[in-house]
């Protein structure tokens, strides 16, 4: 077994245990493997071990990897899913719309409109999470909770997009209780969306929340998709990217 397969099984077991503690079904949480900075070979190894959903932060790096993986004979037929989880500049929306399946980082209408216009019509709509910044944290990206509803309404009307839920990257907190409270705010934003009965939103099912360090807490709060990088692929070395 490769080291990546080994780590993957460990993370899956950790998610299952966290679901169990939270009284949630073990398949309530999807694992997104964050392969940013790691080579296509790492994605290949994870895919052979059964992983299907991958997250990339840097658009060009992600696209190079998507194309490299598709060109591998033993990967070409696997239904891999590619999630854009990094910030998107206006001049990159076309590439994102052409190559990715999901975008987690929509935080303004202009980006949403461009993604919708530029989504090729032979592909299914781009699956969208609205990034929300609940703690005013240092990442700066993400809209404020009170802005989510208006943005969600706009996304729901765009033909090239399908709204799936919310995403957040909360800053670390000094105590587990404080972390849980922040995570619960994200879940609350999602619940408000769910109960608002937006048009065209029959698959509003995603809370993209939790990384390697805060996975357990995010699952406890209600996350449905955890984004795990270093826990699967090891420590990142940014000097090679
Ligand atoms: C890098 C990254 C992750 C994964 O972080 P780890 O701590 O390595 O698990 C998750 N989400 C986003 C948005 C990231 O940029």
Coordinates of C-alpha atoms and ligand atoms in Angstrom, one line a residue, residues 34 36 57 85 167 169 211-213 227-231 236 238, ligand 1:
X34 CA -6.7 18.8 -1.4
X36 CA -2.5 21.6 -4.2
X57 CA -6.3 26.2 -5.0
X85 CA -11.1 25.9 -3.6
X167 CA -17.9 27.0 2.3
X169 CA -12.2 28.7 6.2
X211 CA -9.4 20.9 7.1
X212 CA -6.8 18.5 8.6
X213 CA -6.6 20.4 11.8
X227 CA -11.2 19.5 2.7
X228 CA -8.1 17.6 3.7
X229 CA -4.6 18.2 2.3
X230 CA -1.6 17.6 4.5
X231 CA -3.5 14.8 6.4
X236 CA 3.4 21.0 1.6
X238 CA 5.6 25.8 -1.5
Ligands
LIG1 C1 -4.9 24.1 1.7 C2 -6.4 24.1 1.9 C3 -7.0 23.0 2.6 C4 -6.3 21.8 3.1 O1 -5.5 22.2 4.2 P1 -4.8 21.1 5.2 O2 -4.6 21.8 6.4 O3 -3.6 20.7 4.4 O4 -5.8 20.0 5.3 C5 -8.4 23.1 2.7 N1 -9.1 24.1 2.2 C6 -8.5 25.2 1.6 C7 -9.4 26.3 1.1 C8 -7.2 25.2 1.4 O5 -6.6 26.2 0.8

